[in-house]
XYZ file of C-alpha atoms in Angstrom:
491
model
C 19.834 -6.586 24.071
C 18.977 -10.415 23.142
C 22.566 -11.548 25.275
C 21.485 -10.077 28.432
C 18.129 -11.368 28.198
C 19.249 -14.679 27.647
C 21.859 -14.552 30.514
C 19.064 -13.396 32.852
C 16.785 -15.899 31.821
C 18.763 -19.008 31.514
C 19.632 -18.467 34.722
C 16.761 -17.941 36.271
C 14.633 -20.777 34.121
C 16.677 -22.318 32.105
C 14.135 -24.513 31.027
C 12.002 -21.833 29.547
C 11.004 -22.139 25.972
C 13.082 -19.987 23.866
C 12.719 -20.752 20.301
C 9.936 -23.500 18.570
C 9.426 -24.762 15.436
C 7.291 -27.799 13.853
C 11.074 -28.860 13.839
C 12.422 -28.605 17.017
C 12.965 -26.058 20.203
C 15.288 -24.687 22.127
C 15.102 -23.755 25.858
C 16.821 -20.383 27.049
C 19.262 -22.853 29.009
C 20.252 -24.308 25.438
C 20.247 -21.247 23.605
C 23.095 -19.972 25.894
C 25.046 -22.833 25.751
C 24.655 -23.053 21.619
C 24.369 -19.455 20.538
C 27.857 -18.203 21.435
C 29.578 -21.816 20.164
C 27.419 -20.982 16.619
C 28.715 -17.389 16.678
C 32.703 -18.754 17.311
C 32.009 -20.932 14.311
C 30.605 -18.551 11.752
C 32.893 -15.490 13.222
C 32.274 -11.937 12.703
C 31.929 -9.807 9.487
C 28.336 -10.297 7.628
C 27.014 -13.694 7.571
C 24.049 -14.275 5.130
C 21.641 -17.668 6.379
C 19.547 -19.309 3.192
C 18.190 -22.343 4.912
C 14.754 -23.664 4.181
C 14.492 -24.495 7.701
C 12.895 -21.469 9.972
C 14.366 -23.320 13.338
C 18.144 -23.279 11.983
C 17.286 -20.058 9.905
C 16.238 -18.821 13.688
C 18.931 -20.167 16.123
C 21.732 -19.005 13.658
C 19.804 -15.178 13.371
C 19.659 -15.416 17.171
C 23.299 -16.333 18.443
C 24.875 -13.717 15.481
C 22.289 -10.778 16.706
C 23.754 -11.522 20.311
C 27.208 -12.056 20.410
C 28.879 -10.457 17.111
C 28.821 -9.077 13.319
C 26.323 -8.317 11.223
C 23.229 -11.045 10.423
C 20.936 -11.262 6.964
C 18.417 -13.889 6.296
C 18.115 -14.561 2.793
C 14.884 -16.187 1.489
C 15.379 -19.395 -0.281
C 12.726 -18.788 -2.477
C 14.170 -15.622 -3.728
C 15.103 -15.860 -7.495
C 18.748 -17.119 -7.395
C 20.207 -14.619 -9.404
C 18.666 -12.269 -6.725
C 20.077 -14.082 -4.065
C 23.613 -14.137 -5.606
C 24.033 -10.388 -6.453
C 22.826 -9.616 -2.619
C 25.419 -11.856 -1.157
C 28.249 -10.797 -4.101
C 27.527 -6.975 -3.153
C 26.809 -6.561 0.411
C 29.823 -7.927 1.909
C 29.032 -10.795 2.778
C 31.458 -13.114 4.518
C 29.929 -16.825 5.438
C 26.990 -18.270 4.241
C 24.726 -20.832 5.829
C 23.094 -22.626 3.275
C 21.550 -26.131 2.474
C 21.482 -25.140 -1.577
C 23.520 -26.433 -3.823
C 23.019 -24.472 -6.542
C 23.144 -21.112 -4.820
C 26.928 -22.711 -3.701
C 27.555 -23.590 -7.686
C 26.434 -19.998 -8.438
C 28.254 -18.020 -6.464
C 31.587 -20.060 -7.457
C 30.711 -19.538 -10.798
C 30.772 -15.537 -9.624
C 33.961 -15.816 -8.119
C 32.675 -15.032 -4.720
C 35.664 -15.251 -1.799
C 33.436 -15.871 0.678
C 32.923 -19.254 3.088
C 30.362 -21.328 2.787
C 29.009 -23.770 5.140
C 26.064 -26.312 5.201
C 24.307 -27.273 8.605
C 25.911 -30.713 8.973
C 29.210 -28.426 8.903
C 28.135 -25.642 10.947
C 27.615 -28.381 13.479
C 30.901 -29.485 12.924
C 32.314 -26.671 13.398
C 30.353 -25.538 16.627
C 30.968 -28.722 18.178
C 34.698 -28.148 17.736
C 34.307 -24.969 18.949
C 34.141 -25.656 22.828
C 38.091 -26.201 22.606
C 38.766 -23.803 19.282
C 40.099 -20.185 19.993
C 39.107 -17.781 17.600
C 39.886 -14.530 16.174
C 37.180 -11.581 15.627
C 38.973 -9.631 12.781
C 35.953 -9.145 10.286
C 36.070 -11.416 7.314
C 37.494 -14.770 9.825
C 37.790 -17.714 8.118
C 37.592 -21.412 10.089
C 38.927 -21.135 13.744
C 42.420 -22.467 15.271
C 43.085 -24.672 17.828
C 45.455 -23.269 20.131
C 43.068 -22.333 23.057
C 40.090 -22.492 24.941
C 37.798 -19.006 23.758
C 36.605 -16.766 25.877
C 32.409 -16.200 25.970
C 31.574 -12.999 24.034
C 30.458 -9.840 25.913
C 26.669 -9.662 26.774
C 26.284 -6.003 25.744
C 26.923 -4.749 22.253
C 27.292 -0.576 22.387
C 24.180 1.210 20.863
C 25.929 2.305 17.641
C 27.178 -1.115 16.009
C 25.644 -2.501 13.158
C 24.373 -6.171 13.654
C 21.146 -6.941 11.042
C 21.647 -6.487 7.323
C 18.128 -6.324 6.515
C 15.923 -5.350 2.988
C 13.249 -3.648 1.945
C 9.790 -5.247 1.119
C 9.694 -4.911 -2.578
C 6.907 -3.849 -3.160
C 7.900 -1.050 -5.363
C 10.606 -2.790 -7.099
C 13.468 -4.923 -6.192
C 14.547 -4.965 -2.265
C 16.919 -2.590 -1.092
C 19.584 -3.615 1.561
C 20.333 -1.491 4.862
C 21.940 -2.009 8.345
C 19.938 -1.634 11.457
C 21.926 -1.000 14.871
C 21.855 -2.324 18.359
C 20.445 1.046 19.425
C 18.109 1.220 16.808
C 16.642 -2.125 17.732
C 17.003 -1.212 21.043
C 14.479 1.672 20.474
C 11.933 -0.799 18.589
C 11.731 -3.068 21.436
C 10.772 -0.067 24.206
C 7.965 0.458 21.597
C 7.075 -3.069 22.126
C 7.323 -3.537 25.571
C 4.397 -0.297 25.878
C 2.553 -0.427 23.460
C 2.578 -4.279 22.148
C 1.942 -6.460 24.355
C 5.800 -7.973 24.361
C 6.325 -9.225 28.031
C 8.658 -11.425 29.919
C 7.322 -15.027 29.707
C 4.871 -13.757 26.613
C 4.401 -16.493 24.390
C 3.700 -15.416 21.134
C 3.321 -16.705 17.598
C 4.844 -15.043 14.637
C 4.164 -17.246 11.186
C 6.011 -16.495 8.197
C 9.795 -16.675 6.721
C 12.431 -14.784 8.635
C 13.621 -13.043 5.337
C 10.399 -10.382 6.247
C 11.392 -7.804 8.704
C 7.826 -8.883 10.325
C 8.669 -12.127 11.269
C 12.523 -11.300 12.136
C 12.001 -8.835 14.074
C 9.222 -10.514 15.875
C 11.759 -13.166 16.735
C 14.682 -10.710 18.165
C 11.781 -8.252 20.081
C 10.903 -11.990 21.931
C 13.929 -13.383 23.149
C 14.944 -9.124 23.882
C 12.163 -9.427 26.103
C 12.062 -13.382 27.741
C 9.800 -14.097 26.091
C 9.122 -17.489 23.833
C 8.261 -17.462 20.136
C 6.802 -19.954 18.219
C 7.468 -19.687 14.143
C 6.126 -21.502 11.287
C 7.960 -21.437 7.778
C 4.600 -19.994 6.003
C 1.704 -17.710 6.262
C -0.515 -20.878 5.118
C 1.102 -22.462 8.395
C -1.022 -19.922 10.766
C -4.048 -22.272 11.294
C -1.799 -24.710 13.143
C -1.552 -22.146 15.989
C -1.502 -24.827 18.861
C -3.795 -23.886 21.773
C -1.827 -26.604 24.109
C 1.488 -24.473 23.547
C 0.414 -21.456 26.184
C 0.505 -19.077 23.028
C -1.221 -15.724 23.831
C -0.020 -12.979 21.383
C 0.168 -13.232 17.369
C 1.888 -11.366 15.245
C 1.616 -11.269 11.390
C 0.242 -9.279 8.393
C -3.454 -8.139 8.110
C -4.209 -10.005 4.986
C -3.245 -13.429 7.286
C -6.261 -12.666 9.652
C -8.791 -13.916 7.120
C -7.363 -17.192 7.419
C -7.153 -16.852 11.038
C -11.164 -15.392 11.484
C -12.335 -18.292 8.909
C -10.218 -20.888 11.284
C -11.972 -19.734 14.583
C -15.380 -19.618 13.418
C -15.083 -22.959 12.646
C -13.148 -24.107 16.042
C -13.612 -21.078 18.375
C -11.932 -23.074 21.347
C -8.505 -23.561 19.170
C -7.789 -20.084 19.641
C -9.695 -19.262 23.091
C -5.660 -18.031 24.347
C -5.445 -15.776 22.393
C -4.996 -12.327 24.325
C -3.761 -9.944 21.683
C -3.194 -10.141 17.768
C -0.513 -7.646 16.540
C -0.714 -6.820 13.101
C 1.777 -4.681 10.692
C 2.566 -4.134 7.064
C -0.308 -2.582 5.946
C -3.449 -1.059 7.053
C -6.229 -2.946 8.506
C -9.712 -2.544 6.554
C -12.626 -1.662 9.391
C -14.658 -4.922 8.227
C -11.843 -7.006 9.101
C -11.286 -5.282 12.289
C -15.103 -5.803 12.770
C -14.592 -9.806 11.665
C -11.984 -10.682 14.075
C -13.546 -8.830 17.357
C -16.652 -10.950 16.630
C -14.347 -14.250 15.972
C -12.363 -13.511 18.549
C -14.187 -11.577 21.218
C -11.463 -12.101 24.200
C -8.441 -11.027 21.813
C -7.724 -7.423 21.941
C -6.206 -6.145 18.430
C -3.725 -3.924 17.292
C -2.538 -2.595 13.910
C 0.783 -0.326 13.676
C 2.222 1.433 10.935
C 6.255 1.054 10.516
C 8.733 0.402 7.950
C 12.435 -1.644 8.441
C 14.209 1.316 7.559
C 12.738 4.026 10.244
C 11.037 1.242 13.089
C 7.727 1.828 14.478
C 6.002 5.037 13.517
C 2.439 4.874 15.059
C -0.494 2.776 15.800
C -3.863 2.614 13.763
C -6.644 4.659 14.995
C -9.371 4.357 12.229
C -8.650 3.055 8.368
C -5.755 4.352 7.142
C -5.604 6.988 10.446
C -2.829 6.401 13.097
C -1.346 8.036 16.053
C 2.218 8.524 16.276
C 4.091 6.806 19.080
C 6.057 8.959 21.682
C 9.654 9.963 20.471
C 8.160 9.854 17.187
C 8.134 13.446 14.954
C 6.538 13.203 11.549
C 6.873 15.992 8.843
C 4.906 16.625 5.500
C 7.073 17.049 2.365
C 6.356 18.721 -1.084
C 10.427 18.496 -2.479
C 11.854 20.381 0.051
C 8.973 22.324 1.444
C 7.151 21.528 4.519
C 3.631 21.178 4.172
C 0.923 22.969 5.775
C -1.119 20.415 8.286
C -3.411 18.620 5.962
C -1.494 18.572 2.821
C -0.720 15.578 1.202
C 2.757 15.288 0.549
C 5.536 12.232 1.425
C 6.159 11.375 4.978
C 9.025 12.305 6.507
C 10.204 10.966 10.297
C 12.544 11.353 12.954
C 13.329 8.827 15.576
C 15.769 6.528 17.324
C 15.142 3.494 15.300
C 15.773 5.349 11.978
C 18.705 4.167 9.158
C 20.193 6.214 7.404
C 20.980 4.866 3.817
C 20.446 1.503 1.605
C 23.469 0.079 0.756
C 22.809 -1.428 -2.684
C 21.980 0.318 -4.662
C 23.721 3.247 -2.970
C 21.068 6.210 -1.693
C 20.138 8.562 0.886
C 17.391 7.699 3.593
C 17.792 10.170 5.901
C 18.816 14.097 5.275
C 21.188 15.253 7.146
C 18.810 16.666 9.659
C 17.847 13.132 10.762
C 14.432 13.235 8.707
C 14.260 9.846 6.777
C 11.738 8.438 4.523
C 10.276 5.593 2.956
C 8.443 7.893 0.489
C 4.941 7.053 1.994
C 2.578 9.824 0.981
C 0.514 10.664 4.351
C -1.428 13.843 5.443
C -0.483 14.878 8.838
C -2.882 16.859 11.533
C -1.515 17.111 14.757
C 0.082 13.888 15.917
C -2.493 12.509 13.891
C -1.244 10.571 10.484
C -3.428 9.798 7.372
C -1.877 7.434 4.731
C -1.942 7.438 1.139
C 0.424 4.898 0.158
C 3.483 5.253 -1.301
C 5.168 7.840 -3.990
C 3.715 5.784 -7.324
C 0.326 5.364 -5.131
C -0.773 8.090 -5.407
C -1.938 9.824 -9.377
C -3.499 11.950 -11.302
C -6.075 11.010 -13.548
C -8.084 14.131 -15.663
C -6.190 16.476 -13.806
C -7.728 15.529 -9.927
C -4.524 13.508 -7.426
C -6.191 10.260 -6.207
C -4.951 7.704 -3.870
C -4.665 4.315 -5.108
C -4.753 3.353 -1.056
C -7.953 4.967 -0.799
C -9.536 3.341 -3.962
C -8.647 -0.016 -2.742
C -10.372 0.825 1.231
C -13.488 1.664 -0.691
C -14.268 -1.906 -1.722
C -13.232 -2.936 2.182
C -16.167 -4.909 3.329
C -17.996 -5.820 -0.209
C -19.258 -9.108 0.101
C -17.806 -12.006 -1.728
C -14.719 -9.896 -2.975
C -11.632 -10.884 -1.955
C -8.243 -8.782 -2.174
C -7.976 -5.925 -4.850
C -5.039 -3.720 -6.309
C -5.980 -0.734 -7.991
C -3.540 0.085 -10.757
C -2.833 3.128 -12.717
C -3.031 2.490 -16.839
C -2.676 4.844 -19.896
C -5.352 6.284 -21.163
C -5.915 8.597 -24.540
C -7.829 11.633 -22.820
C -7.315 11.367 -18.979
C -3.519 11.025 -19.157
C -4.097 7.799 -16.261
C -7.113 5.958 -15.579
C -7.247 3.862 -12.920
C -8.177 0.044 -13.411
C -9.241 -2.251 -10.617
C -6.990 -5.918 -10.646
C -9.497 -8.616 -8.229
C -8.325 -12.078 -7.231
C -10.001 -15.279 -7.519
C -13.980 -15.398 -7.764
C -15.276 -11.529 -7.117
C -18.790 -9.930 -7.692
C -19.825 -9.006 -11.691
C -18.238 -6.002 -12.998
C -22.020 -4.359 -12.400
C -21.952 -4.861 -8.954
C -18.592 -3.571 -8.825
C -19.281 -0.399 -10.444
C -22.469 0.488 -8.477
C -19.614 -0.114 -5.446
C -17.828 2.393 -6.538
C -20.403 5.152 -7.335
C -21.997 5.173 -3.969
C -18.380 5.118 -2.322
C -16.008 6.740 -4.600
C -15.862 10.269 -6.668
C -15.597 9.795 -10.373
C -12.531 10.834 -10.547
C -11.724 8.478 -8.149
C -13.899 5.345 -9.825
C -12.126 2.678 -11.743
C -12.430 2.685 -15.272
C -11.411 -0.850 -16.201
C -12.091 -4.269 -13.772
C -9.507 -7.062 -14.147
C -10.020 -10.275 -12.483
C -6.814 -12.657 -12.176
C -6.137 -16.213 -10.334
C -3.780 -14.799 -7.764
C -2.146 -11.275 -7.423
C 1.638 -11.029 -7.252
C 2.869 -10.957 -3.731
C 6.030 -10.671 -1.644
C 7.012 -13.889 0.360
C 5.845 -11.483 3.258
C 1.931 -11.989 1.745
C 2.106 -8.142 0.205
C 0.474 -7.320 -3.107
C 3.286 -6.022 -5.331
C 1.457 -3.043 -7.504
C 3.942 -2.439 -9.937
C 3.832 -6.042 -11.269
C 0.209 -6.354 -11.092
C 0.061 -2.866 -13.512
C 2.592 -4.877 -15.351
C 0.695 -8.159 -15.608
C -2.782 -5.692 -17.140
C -0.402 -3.909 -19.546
C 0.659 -6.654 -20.769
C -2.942 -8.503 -21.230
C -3.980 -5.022 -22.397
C -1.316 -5.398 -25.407
């Protein structure tokens, strides 16, 4: 996938743009040339990369993904007791790191694993170009008996080669494995249906730790084309007009930043062709915001998940259409729903995993059905979303979408970003309470929102106002610790 890609464009243009960074670059030429010397020095098995630096995190992620074993990017900013029970229990043979306490930590755990900082990766790569080296999983440093022969360009559909986590959203991320084929199947999707080209040079800010951003990275070079990454979301107004870059990819919630940026330089981002958006749904009035920013740049918003790839593309709200190869079923338990019921999602395609590693449990059934416990109504090829199992409640006996409570305050002005939140109450079993961040309209205004938009059973009951709602490093509101953060201001 990303080896024959870079064979075929190194040499054809060698000088093409491969990877850039505030940091540095690297030309496909170069990326040949270093990726297979960086994958003799780290050596098969699962390699785990916790560098603060999204050009080293990138290069690493890149020569592992084409040449051999099994890739994670860890966040630095993950809690390190986090970082050190993912490394302890996934297998995980080498790590890249520039941390010196995650090092201390895992000695401290009794890890057996090898670690190595950059100035010795480069050590070791360098030494490489006269090094032989085994490919037994687990391979410690290399010998120095013979030259080594250049990896394969093709890895077979069916081996494992990104170690990758859930969002954590709902809790703490889960680990899972992602194959060649599966990947393979993502990056059909995005050479029809998102814009990812030979020679496309697109922009893709955030940490490689989310699947977004990774991805984004592997579908690029997969394709010839030339990404440009940035260590944060905050980083996205630096998008340089001068660097040729036509396509964007990042979250919706990014593309306020992004429409407040071009109104006040519209030339900046005059390039832009196409902004590709995933994550979460896309509220009409920002939809509406950036075609008026950004009248040339042609948008899209698709629905996927790590574990079972892309899934469909938005239509309207929280309304998508599946892609092709894509089957969707509606679940109550084990019964299929009939078309309209709301129920959890269930899908069946080529990109799908089938199990988290830790903690050990089931994605798919052995039918090849896998879910992400979304809760979606399905008409047709036609999706609706509800959000996901925990999302979804019932308050005085009526089932109401926490999703859908949240997309009725889409547009209000001077409100920022909301997270409805489901909270005890004496006679209603759950009421729901609204959570707003930063400055937001009076509690008044708020309510006479949500009479003219919402059912009552539907209306919040309680309005919350905090400094900053908990996120993911990938910029997504975690519910569960925002309901935590009101229970505990409740008490």
């Amino acid at each position: 996938m990303i080896a024959e890609a870079v064979e075929r464009v190194a040499a054809a243009q060698p000088g093409r743009a491969a990877i850039v960074t505030a940091e540095a670059a690297l030309t496909y030429g170069e990326l040949r040339e270093r990726s297979w010397r960086t994958w003799a020095a780290i050596g098969d098995g699962v390699a785990a990369i916790s560098l603060a630096s999204a050009f080293h995190t990138a290069r690493i992620v890149a020569a592992l993904a084409a040449h051999g074993g099994i890739v994670a990017a860890l966040d630095p900013r993950w809690p390190l007791a986090q970082r050190v029970q993912t490394i302890t229990t996934c297998g995980v043979a080498v790590l890249v790191t520039d941390d010196a306490e995650l090092e201390r930590a895992l000695r401290d755990a009794a890890w057996a694993g090898r670690t190595l900082d950059l100035e010795a990766l480069e050590r070791t790569e360098r030494a490489s170009t006269t090094a032989s080296r085994t490919t037994a999983p687990g391979t410690t440093a290399p010998s120095t008996t013979a030259p080594i022969a250049r990896p394969p360009c093709e890895r077979p559909d069916d081996e494992p080669f990104l170690l990758l986590f859930s969002s954590g959203t709902t809790g703490a991320p889960k680990a899972f494995l992602k194959t060649c084929g599966q990947y393979r199947a993502n990056v059909a999707v995005s050479r029809r249906r998102l814009g990812a080209h030979d020679g496309t040079v697109t922009f893709a800010p955030g940490p490689l730790s989310s699947s977004l951003t990774l991805y984004t990275l592997l579908e690029a070079l997969a394709t010839g084309g030339t990404v440009h990454l940035a260590d944060a979301l905050d980083d996205l107004w630096l998008t340089p007009q001068a660097a040729g870059v036509t396509r964007l990819v990042t979250i919706p919630a990014a593309l306020h930043a992004l429409v407040h940026a071009a109104r006040r330089d519209p030339h900046r981002f005059a390039g832009l062709e196409l902004i590709v958006t995933g994550g979460a749904s896309l509220p009409p009035p920002l939809h509406a915001a950036v075609g008026e920013a950004l009248p040339a740049a042609r948008l899209v918003n698709y629905y996927g998940a790590g574990e079972l790839g892309f899934i469909g593309k938005t239509r309207h709200g929280a309304e998508l259409r599946l892609f092709d190869g894509v089957e969707a079923q509606v679940r109550d338990g084990d019964e299929r729903l009939p078309e309209g019921g709301l129920g959890t999602l269930w899908i069946r395609s080529a990109s799908c995993s089938d199990r988290y590693l830790v903690p050990p449990q089931p994605i798919m059934d052995a039918g090849g059905w896998a879910t992400v416990h979304d809760r979606a109504r399905l008409r047709g090829r036609t999706l609706e979303l509800a959000g996901r199992d925990g999302d979804v409640v019932t308050t005085g006996g009526h089932t109401v979408s926490l999703l859908h409570v949240e997309q009725a305050f889409e547009g209000m002005p001077g409100l920022g970003a909301v997270c409805a939140v489901p909270l005890p109450h004496r006679h209603l079993g759950i009421a729901i309470a609204l959570v707003v961040e930063g400055d937001a309209p009076p509690t008044p205004a708020l309510r006479s929102w949500a009479a003219e938009r919402l059912a009552p059973a539907s209306r919040p009951r309680r309005w919350l106002r905090v400094e900053r709602l908990p996120r993911t490093t990938g910029g997504k509101i975690r519910r569960a610790e925002t309901a935590a953060l009101v229970r505990e201001e409740a008490s």
